[in-house]
């Protein structure tokens, strides 16, 4: 069982977490968004092989956060509370 | 040299000390130019190369594989072949594959050991039985053989199931596709490779794509670890690595890569003569011809390119299996592994021209690619040879994600992802 670092609870078992998507995939704003742009937001993914930054939720505390991870060797390099980059502020 | 496989040639070679067998496929050096390139030496890529030559007479074809053929998901699946899908579009594509599987050994002159031993999908509650009845109706309307099974039927087909009153996953019945079954996965790869090679296809292993040759907005070939290779049309069938190639070609795909695990037990005497699927626990079980129990599970819930899998899902699969089949409690497990599968939001494949003209896609099969190999090959070959869609592949074009016309088999057929 791998341990993931929740920024609020510390290291916890991976089965307590749920994947929420790639970080930085911001919802399009405004009235005249094209179908392609919506499809890009809803469906298209970078799906990188190697280092990746993702949104996760720790199901036991209910908090969303960002985690940096390697998709090949599964090593976690860190996690942080969501910042402006993920909120699109 | 002995080329054709038959009982007679086996007998003759037996007398001649087995020295006359020709290599199953050639390993030529890559040429600088071909009529078509197929990337990916798994089942779908090899089938594409074979049908390009057989159906369309396009024999000046290079099949490029970064490792060895059949070393990816084709050698890592649970070998199940079925076509019991909910939507007509899916029934057409998986039905095509299923019908080609039935005669594949003869077509390829290679025994792929297709065994129509029947597939049972279990229902563990009354509500699940209602869903099963709805599925059976839809599948029958699609022209696919399928029956609703009662608990008595389950008892007849799988007597080793745990029918005790305190079973964690009681059997209420299920759906039964009598013509479903299994095929030998390595033989499918090797059979297609041998047949394609004999028709003139160059199978080039240890040849990794490092970039695409793009001129005037069109794909004109690939740069590989063994030099540049040019062709006017290129097809890719690389499953879990589709996004990696797409990034090199300058576009994105609606694909997430996940590990899908499987494992086998030590070989035992025949005890299970069908395939049993439990969508609720995510457990697949069948018995191979060697006697091993082949056990597959649900996806790992963590995006991954690591071909090994994580412990929590394996634990859940084994726990579910032991609850359903207590008799397997004494079995020793021999091997566990994972393949990287390309999961798409609607759990249906993507077949068609990519956003880069001249580059064609065959991906998105997720956890169900093996059963579709003959159809994936037929349809990608059609695209590469004609430049346009086959009627069966049209609904599966990448454009469905912008048009909103998804073919949602995750909801339709209760696929585990």
Coordinates of C-alpha atoms in Angstrom, one line a residue:
Chain A
X1 CA 0.0 0.0 0.0
X2 CA 1.4 3.3 -1.1
X3 CA 1.2 6.4 1.2
X4 CA 0.0 9.7 -0.3
X5 CA 0.7 13.0 1.5
X6 CA -2.5 14.9 2.3
X7 CA -1.5 18.5 3.0
X8 CA -4.0 18.6 5.8
X9 CA -3.7 15.1 7.4
X10 CA -0.2 13.9 6.5
X11 CA 0.7 10.6 4.9
X12 CA -2.3 8.3 4.5
X13 CA -3.0 5.1 2.6
X14 CA -3.7 5.4 -1.2
X15 CA -7.1 3.8 -0.9
X16 CA -8.3 6.9 1.0
X17 CA -7.7 9.1 -2.1
X18 CA -9.6 9.7 -5.3
X19 CA -8.1 11.1 -8.5
X20 CA -9.7 14.4 -9.6
X21 CA -8.0 15.2 -12.9
X22 CA -5.0 17.1 -14.3
X23 CA -4.1 20.3 -12.6
X24 CA -4.6 23.5 -14.7
X25 CA -7.5 22.3 -16.7
X26 CA -9.6 25.4 -16.3
X27 CA -13.3 25.7 -17.1
X28 CA -14.0 28.0 -20.1
X29 CA -15.7 31.2 -19.2
X30 CA -18.1 33.4 -21.2
X31 CA -21.0 32.9 -23.6
X32 CA -19.3 32.1 -26.9
X33 CA -17.2 29.1 -26.2
X34 CA -16.8 26.8 -29.2
X35 CA -17.8 23.1 -29.1
X36 CA -14.1 22.3 -29.7
X37 CA -13.1 24.3 -26.6
X38 CA -15.8 22.6 -24.5
X39 CA -14.6 19.2 -25.7
X40 CA -11.1 20.2 -24.9
X41 CA -12.0 21.1 -21.3
X42 CA -14.4 18.1 -20.8
X43 CA -12.5 15.3 -22.5
X44 CA -9.0 16.1 -23.9
X45 CA -6.1 15.3 -21.6
X46 CA -2.3 15.6 -21.7
X47 CA -2.1 12.2 -19.9
X48 CA 1.7 12.6 -19.5
X49 CA 4.2 9.8 -19.1
X50 CA 6.5 10.8 -16.3
X51 CA 6.2 13.8 -14.0
X52 CA 2.7 15.1 -13.6
X53 CA 0.7 17.5 -11.5
X54 CA -2.8 16.4 -10.6
X55 CA -5.8 17.3 -8.4
X56 CA -6.7 14.7 -5.8
X57 CA -9.3 14.5 -3.1
X58 CA -8.7 12.9 0.3
X59 CA -12.0 11.2 0.9
X60 CA -11.7 11.0 4.6
X61 CA -11.2 14.7 5.2
X62 CA -13.0 15.8 2.0
X63 CA -10.2 18.3 1.0
X64 CA -9.1 18.8 -2.6
X65 CA -5.3 19.4 -3.1
X66 CA -2.6 19.3 -5.8
X67 CA -0.1 16.4 -5.9
X68 CA 3.1 16.1 -8.0
X69 CA 3.8 12.6 -9.0
X70 CA 5.5 10.4 -11.6
X71 CA 3.1 8.3 -13.6
X72 CA 5.8 5.7 -14.4
X73 CA 7.4 4.9 -11.1
X74 CA 4.5 6.3 -8.9
X75 CA 6.9 8.4 -6.8
X76 CA 5.3 11.4 -5.1
X77 CA 7.4 14.5 -5.0
X78 CA 5.0 16.6 -3.0
X79 CA 1.5 17.9 -2.4
X80 CA 0.1 21.3 -1.7
X81 CA -3.2 23.1 -1.0
X82 CA -4.8 24.4 -4.2
X83 CA -3.5 27.7 -5.3
X84 CA -4.4 30.3 -7.8
X85 CA -3.1 28.3 -10.8
X86 CA -5.7 25.5 -10.1
X87 CA -8.6 27.9 -9.4
X88 CA -8.0 30.1 -12.4
X89 CA -8.2 33.3 -10.3
Chain B
X1 CA 11.5 -25.1 -46.2
X2 CA 8.1 -25.9 -44.7
X3 CA 5.8 -22.9 -44.8
X4 CA 2.3 -24.3 -44.4
X5 CA 1.2 -25.6 -41.0
X6 CA -0.8 -28.8 -41.1
X7 CA -0.9 -32.3 -39.6
X8 CA 0.9 -33.6 -42.7
X9 CA 3.7 -31.0 -42.5
X10 CA 4.1 -31.7 -38.7
X11 CA 4.5 -35.4 -39.5
X12 CA 7.0 -34.8 -42.3
X13 CA 9.1 -32.4 -40.2
X14 CA 8.9 -35.0 -37.4
X15 CA 10.6 -37.5 -39.7
X16 CA 13.1 -34.8 -40.9
X17 CA 14.2 -33.8 -37.3
X18 CA 12.2 -30.6 -37.3
X19 CA 15.0 -28.9 -39.3
X20 CA 12.9 -27.6 -42.2
X21 CA 10.6 -25.0 -40.5
X22 CA 10.8 -21.5 -41.9
X23 CA 10.9 -18.7 -39.4
X24 CA 7.4 -17.5 -38.6
X25 CA 8.1 -14.0 -39.9
X26 CA 11.0 -12.1 -41.5
X27 CA 13.0 -9.4 -39.7
X28 CA 14.1 -7.1 -42.5
X29 CA 16.0 -3.8 -42.3
X30 CA 13.6 -0.9 -42.6
X31 CA 13.3 0.7 -46.1
X32 CA 13.3 4.5 -46.4
X33 CA 9.8 4.6 -47.9
X34 CA 6.6 2.6 -47.8
X35 CA 3.0 2.9 -49.0
X36 CA 1.8 2.8 -45.4
X37 CA 3.2 2.6 -41.9
X38 CA 1.6 1.0 -38.9
X39 CA 2.9 1.9 -35.5
X40 CA 2.4 -0.7 -32.8
X41 CA 3.2 -4.4 -32.9
X42 CA 0.3 -5.6 -30.8
X43 CA -2.8 -7.4 -32.0
X44 CA -4.5 -4.3 -33.5
X45 CA -1.3 -3.1 -35.3
X46 CA -0.5 -6.6 -36.7
X47 CA -4.1 -7.2 -37.7
X48 CA -4.1 -3.8 -39.5
X49 CA -0.9 -4.7 -41.5
X50 CA -2.4 -8.1 -42.4
X51 CA -5.8 -6.7 -43.6
X52 CA -4.0 -4.0 -45.5
X53 CA -2.3 -6.7 -47.5
X54 CA -5.2 -9.2 -47.6
X55 CA -8.3 -7.0 -48.1
X56 CA -6.7 -4.0 -50.0
X57 CA -3.6 -5.5 -51.7
X58 CA -1.4 -2.9 -50.0
X59 CA 1.7 -5.0 -49.3
X60 CA 4.5 -2.3 -49.2
X61 CA 3.8 -1.8 -45.5
X62 CA 6.1 -1.3 -42.5
X63 CA 4.9 -2.4 -39.0
X64 CA 7.0 -0.6 -36.4
X65 CA 7.2 -1.9 -32.8
X66 CA 9.3 -0.3 -30.1
X67 CA 9.8 -3.6 -28.2
X68 CA 8.8 -7.0 -29.4
X69 CA 5.6 -8.0 -31.0
X70 CA 2.8 -9.0 -28.6
X71 CA 4.8 -7.8 -25.6
X72 CA 2.3 -5.1 -24.6
X73 CA -1.4 -5.5 -23.8
X74 CA -1.8 -8.3 -26.3
X75 CA 0.3 -10.5 -24.0
X76 CA -1.2 -9.2 -20.8
X77 CA -5.0 -9.6 -21.1
X78 CA -7.4 -12.3 -19.9
X79 CA -8.0 -13.5 -23.5
X80 CA -11.8 -13.1 -23.4
X81 CA -13.7 -12.7 -26.6
X82 CA -17.4 -11.5 -26.5
X83 CA -19.7 -9.2 -28.3
X84 CA -22.6 -8.6 -25.8
X85 CA -22.8 -4.9 -26.0
X86 CA -25.7 -2.5 -25.5
X87 CA -25.6 0.0 -28.4
X88 CA -26.0 -1.0 -32.0
X89 CA -22.8 0.7 -33.0
X90 CA -20.9 -1.4 -30.5
X91 CA -22.6 -4.6 -31.4
X92 CA -21.6 -3.9 -35.0
X93 CA -17.9 -3.4 -34.2
X94 CA -17.5 -6.2 -31.6
X95 CA -19.8 -8.5 -33.7
X96 CA -17.4 -8.0 -36.7
X97 CA -14.5 -9.0 -34.5
X98 CA -16.3 -12.0 -33.0
X99 CA -17.3 -13.3 -36.4
X100 CA -13.7 -12.9 -37.7
X101 CA -12.3 -14.7 -34.6
X102 CA -14.5 -17.8 -35.4
X103 CA -12.6 -18.5 -38.6
X104 CA -9.3 -16.8 -37.7
X105 CA -7.2 -20.0 -37.2
X106 CA -8.1 -21.1 -40.8
X107 CA -7.6 -17.6 -42.3
X108 CA -4.2 -17.3 -40.7
X109 CA -3.1 -20.9 -41.0
X110 CA -2.3 -20.6 -37.3
X111 CA -4.1 -22.1 -34.4
X112 CA -5.4 -19.2 -32.2
X113 CA -7.3 -21.7 -30.1
X114 CA -10.5 -19.8 -30.1
X115 CA -12.9 -21.6 -27.8
X116 CA -16.6 -20.6 -27.7
X117 CA -17.1 -21.8 -24.1
X118 CA -19.7 -19.3 -23.2
X119 CA -19.6 -16.2 -21.0
X120 CA -21.6 -15.6 -17.9
X121 CA -22.0 -12.1 -16.5
X122 CA -23.4 -12.4 -13.0
X123 CA -26.1 -10.4 -11.3
X124 CA -25.8 -10.2 -7.5
X125 CA -29.1 -8.6 -6.5
X126 CA -32.7 -8.3 -7.7
X127 CA -32.0 -4.8 -9.0
X128 CA -29.0 -6.2 -11.0
X129 CA -31.3 -8.8 -12.5
X130 CA -33.6 -6.1 -13.8
X131 CA -30.6 -4.4 -15.4
X132 CA -29.5 -7.8 -16.8
X133 CA -33.0 -8.3 -18.4
X134 CA -32.7 -4.8 -20.0
X135 CA -29.2 -5.7 -21.3
X136 CA -30.4 -9.0 -22.7
X137 CA -33.2 -7.3 -24.5
X138 CA -30.9 -4.7 -26.1
X139 CA -28.3 -7.3 -27.0
X140 CA -30.9 -9.5 -28.7
X141 CA -32.3 -6.6 -30.6
X142 CA -28.7 -6.0 -31.8
X143 CA -28.7 -9.5 -33.3
X144 CA -26.2 -10.9 -30.8
X145 CA -26.9 -14.2 -29.1
X146 CA -27.7 -13.6 -25.4
X147 CA -29.9 -15.2 -22.7
X148 CA -31.1 -14.3 -19.3
X149 CA -29.9 -16.8 -16.8
X150 CA -31.8 -17.8 -13.6
X151 CA -30.0 -18.9 -10.5
X152 CA -30.7 -22.5 -11.5
X153 CA -29.0 -21.8 -14.8
X154 CA -26.0 -20.4 -12.9
X155 CA -25.9 -23.5 -10.7
X156 CA -25.9 -25.7 -13.8
X157 CA -23.0 -23.9 -15.6
X158 CA -20.9 -22.9 -12.5
X159 CA -21.5 -25.6 -9.8
X160 CA -18.5 -24.4 -7.8
X161 CA -20.0 -21.0 -7.2
X162 CA -20.7 -20.0 -3.5
X163 CA -24.5 -20.6 -3.3
X164 CA -24.6 -20.6 0.5
X165 CA -27.3 -18.4 2.1
X166 CA -24.7 -16.2 3.8
X167 CA -22.6 -15.6 0.6
X168 CA -21.3 -12.0 0.4
X169 CA -22.1 -11.9 -3.4
X170 CA -25.1 -14.1 -3.9
X171 CA -26.0 -15.3 -7.5
X172 CA -29.5 -14.1 -8.6
X173 CA -28.8 -15.0 -12.2
X174 CA -27.0 -13.2 -15.0
X175 CA -26.6 -12.8 -18.7
X176 CA -25.2 -15.6 -20.9
X177 CA -23.5 -15.3 -24.3
X178 CA -23.1 -18.9 -25.5
X179 CA -20.8 -18.0 -28.4
X180 CA -18.4 -16.0 -26.3
X181 CA -15.2 -17.5 -25.1
X182 CA -11.4 -17.2 -25.1
X183 CA -8.6 -17.3 -27.6
X184 CA -4.8 -17.8 -27.1
X185 CA -3.5 -14.2 -26.9
X186 CA 0.1 -14.8 -28.0
X187 CA -1.1 -16.9 -30.9
X188 CA -3.3 -14.1 -32.2
X189 CA -0.2 -11.8 -32.3
X190 CA 2.1 -14.4 -33.8
X191 CA -0.5 -15.7 -36.3
X192 CA -1.2 -12.2 -37.6
X193 CA 2.6 -11.4 -37.8
X194 CA 3.3 -14.6 -39.7
X195 CA 0.4 -14.1 -42.1
X196 CA 1.2 -10.4 -42.7
X197 CA 4.9 -11.2 -43.2
X198 CA 4.1 -13.8 -45.8
X199 CA 2.0 -11.2 -47.7
X200 CA 5.0 -8.9 -47.8
X201 CA 4.7 -6.7 -44.7
X202 CA 8.0 -5.7 -43.1
X203 CA 7.7 -6.4 -39.3
X204 CA 10.4 -4.2 -37.7
X205 CA 10.9 -4.7 -33.9
X206 CA 13.0 -2.6 -31.5
X207 CA 12.1 0.4 -33.5
X208 CA 10.7 3.3 -31.4
X209 CA 9.0 6.4 -32.9
X210 CA 10.9 9.5 -31.8
X211 CA 9.0 12.0 -33.9
X212 CA 6.6 12.5 -36.9
X213 CA 7.7 13.9 -40.2
X214 CA 5.2 16.8 -40.8
X215 CA 5.3 18.7 -44.1
X216 CA 2.7 21.3 -45.1
X217 CA 0.5 20.3 -42.2
X218 CA 0.4 16.6 -43.2
X219 CA 2.0 13.5 -41.6
X220 CA 4.6 12.2 -44.2
X221 CA 6.2 9.5 -42.0
X222 CA 8.1 9.0 -38.8
X223 CA 11.5 9.4 -37.3
X224 CA 12.5 6.3 -35.5
X225 CA 15.4 4.9 -33.4
X226 CA 16.4 3.1 -36.7
X227 CA 16.2 6.1 -39.0
X228 CA 13.5 8.1 -40.8
X229 CA 10.8 6.1 -42.6
X230 CA 8.4 7.9 -45.0
X231 CA 4.8 7.1 -46.1
X232 CA 1.8 9.1 -47.2
X233 CA -0.4 7.3 -44.6
X234 CA 0.5 6.3 -41.1
X235 CA -1.7 4.4 -38.6
X236 CA -1.1 4.1 -34.9
X237 CA -2.4 1.4 -32.6
X238 CA -0.5 1.9 -29.4
X239 CA -3.2 1.6 -26.7
X240 CA -2.0 3.1 -23.4
X241 CA 0.8 5.1 -25.1
X242 CA -1.6 6.9 -27.5
X243 CA -1.3 10.2 -25.7
X244 CA 2.5 10.0 -25.8
X245 CA 2.5 9.7 -29.6
X246 CA -0.3 12.3 -29.9
X247 CA 1.8 14.8 -28.1
X248 CA 4.6 14.3 -30.6
X249 CA 2.1 14.8 -33.4
X250 CA 0.8 18.0 -31.8
X251 CA -2.6 17.1 -30.5
X252 CA -4.4 15.7 -27.5
X253 CA -6.7 12.8 -27.0
X254 CA -9.6 12.1 -24.6
X255 CA -7.5 9.3 -23.1
X256 CA -6.4 8.5 -19.6
X257 CA -3.9 5.7 -19.1
X258 CA -4.4 3.3 -16.3
X259 CA -2.9 0.0 -15.2
X260 CA -5.2 -3.1 -15.5
X261 CA -4.0 -6.1 -13.5
X262 CA -4.4 -9.8 -14.0
X263 CA -2.9 -12.9 -12.4
X264 CA -2.8 -16.7 -12.9
X265 CA -2.8 -19.5 -10.4
X266 CA -0.9 -22.7 -10.5
X267 CA -2.3 -25.2 -13.0
X268 CA -5.0 -27.5 -11.7
X269 CA -7.3 -30.1 -13.3
X270 CA -10.4 -28.9 -15.2
X271 CA -12.8 -27.2 -12.8
X272 CA -14.3 -24.2 -14.7
X273 CA -15.3 -24.7 -18.4
X274 CA -16.7 -21.2 -19.0
X275 CA -15.8 -17.5 -18.4
X276 CA -17.5 -15.9 -15.4
X277 CA -17.6 -12.1 -15.0
X278 CA -18.8 -10.3 -11.9
X279 CA -19.2 -6.6 -12.7
X280 CA -20.0 -5.8 -9.0
X281 CA -16.6 -7.2 -7.7
X282 CA -14.8 -6.5 -11.0
X283 CA -13.6 -10.1 -11.1
X284 CA -13.1 -12.1 -14.3
X285 CA -12.3 -15.8 -14.0
X286 CA -11.6 -18.5 -16.6
X287 CA -9.4 -21.6 -16.8
X288 CA -6.7 -21.8 -19.5
X289 CA -6.1 -24.9 -21.5
X290 CA -3.0 -25.4 -19.3
X291 CA -5.2 -25.5 -16.2
X292 CA -4.3 -22.2 -14.7
X293 CA -7.1 -20.0 -13.4
X294 CA -6.8 -16.7 -15.2
X295 CA -8.1 -13.9 -13.0
X296 CA -8.6 -10.3 -14.1
X297 CA -9.9 -7.4 -12.1
X298 CA -11.0 -3.8 -12.3
X299 CA -8.8 -0.8 -13.2
X300 CA -6.3 0.7 -10.7
X301 CA -7.8 4.0 -9.8
X302 CA -4.5 5.9 -10.2
X303 CA -3.3 7.2 -13.7
X304 CA -0.3 5.1 -14.5
X305 CA 2.3 4.1 -17.2
X306 CA 3.9 1.6 -14.7
X307 CA 3.2 -2.0 -16.0
X308 CA 2.8 -3.6 -12.6
X309 CA -0.3 -2.4 -10.7
X310 CA -1.0 -1.5 -7.1
X311 CA -1.9 -3.7 -4.2
X312 CA -5.3 -2.4 -3.1
X313 CA -7.1 -3.4 -6.4
X314 CA -5.3 -6.8 -6.4
X315 CA -6.4 -7.4 -2.8
X316 CA -10.0 -6.5 -3.7
X317 CA -10.0 -8.9 -6.7
X318 CA -8.6 -11.8 -4.8
X319 CA -11.0 -11.2 -1.9
X320 CA -14.0 -11.0 -4.2
X321 CA -12.9 -14.2 -6.0
X322 CA -12.4 -16.1 -2.8
X323 CA -15.9 -15.1 -1.6
X324 CA -17.5 -16.2 -4.9
X325 CA -15.3 -19.4 -5.2
X326 CA -14.3 -20.6 -1.7
X327 CA -12.9 -23.8 -3.4
X328 CA -10.0 -21.6 -4.8
X329 CA -8.8 -20.8 -1.3
X330 CA -6.0 -23.3 -1.5
X331 CA -4.7 -22.2 -4.8
X332 CA -1.2 -20.7 -5.1
X333 CA -0.9 -17.7 -7.4
X334 CA 2.0 -17.9 -9.8
X335 CA 2.2 -14.6 -11.6
X336 CA 0.7 -11.1 -11.5
X337 CA 1.2 -8.3 -14.0
X338 CA -0.5 -5.2 -15.5
X339 CA -1.0 -3.7 -18.9
X340 CA -1.5 0.1 -19.5
X341 CA -4.9 0.6 -21.0
X342 CA -6.3 3.7 -22.8
X343 CA -9.5 4.7 -21.1
X344 CA -11.9 7.1 -22.8
X345 CA -14.8 8.9 -21.2
X346 CA -17.5 6.8 -23.0
X347 CA -15.6 3.5 -22.9
X348 CA -15.7 3.2 -26.7
X349 CA -12.9 3.1 -29.1
X350 CA -11.5 6.0 -31.2
X351 CA -11.0 5.1 -34.9
X352 CA -10.5 7.7 -37.6
X353 CA -8.2 10.3 -39.0
X354 CA -6.4 12.3 -36.3
X355 CA -6.2 16.1 -36.2
X356 CA -2.9 15.7 -38.1
X357 CA -4.0 14.7 -41.7
X358 CA -2.3 11.5 -42.9
X359 CA -2.1 10.1 -39.4
X360 CA -4.9 7.6 -38.4
X361 CA -6.0 6.5 -35.0
X362 CA -7.0 3.1 -33.5
X363 CA -7.1 3.6 -29.7
X364 CA -9.4 4.0 -26.7
X365 CA -10.3 0.3 -26.4
X366 CA -9.6 0.6 -22.6
X367 CA -10.0 -2.8 -20.9
X368 CA -11.6 -4.5 -23.9
X369 CA -9.1 -4.4 -26.8
X370 CA -8.2 -8.0 -27.2
X371 CA -11.7 -9.1 -28.2
X372 CA -11.8 -6.4 -30.8
X373 CA -8.5 -7.1 -32.6
X374 CA -9.8 -8.4 -35.9
X375 CA -12.3 -5.5 -36.2
X376 CA -9.7 -2.8 -35.1
X377 CA -7.4 -4.2 -37.8
X378 CA -10.0 -4.4 -40.5
X379 CA -11.2 -0.8 -39.8
X380 CA -7.8 0.9 -39.5
X381 CA -6.7 -0.9 -42.7
X382 CA -9.8 0.4 -44.5
X383 CA -8.9 3.9 -43.4
X384 CA -5.3 3.6 -44.4
X385 CA -6.1 2.1 -47.8
X386 CA -9.1 4.4 -48.8
X387 CA -8.6 7.5 -46.6
X388 CA -12.2 7.3 -45.5
X389 CA -14.3 5.5 -42.9
X390 CA -15.9 2.1 -43.1
X391 CA -19.6 2.3 -42.1
X392 CA -18.8 0.5 -38.9
X393 CA -16.0 2.8 -37.8
X394 CA -17.8 6.1 -38.6
X395 CA -19.6 6.5 -35.3
X396 CA -16.3 6.0 -33.5
X397 CA -14.5 9.0 -35.0
X398 CA -12.7 11.4 -32.7
X399 CA -15.2 14.1 -33.7
X400 CA -17.9 12.6 -31.4
X401 CA -16.4 14.3 -28.4
X402 CA -17.0 17.8 -29.9
X403 CA -20.4 16.8 -31.4
X404 CA -21.5 15.3 -28.1
X405 CA -22.6 12.0 -29.7
X406 CA -20.9 9.7 -27.3
X407 CA -21.4 5.9 -27.3
X408 CA -21.5 5.4 -23.6
X409 CA -20.9 1.7 -23.0
X410 CA -19.8 2.4 -19.4
X411 CA -23.4 3.2 -18.7
X412 CA -24.8 0.9 -21.4
X413 CA -23.0 -2.3 -20.6
X414 CA -21.9 -1.7 -17.0
X415 CA -18.2 -1.9 -17.9
X416 CA -16.1 -1.6 -14.8
X417 CA -14.6 1.8 -15.7

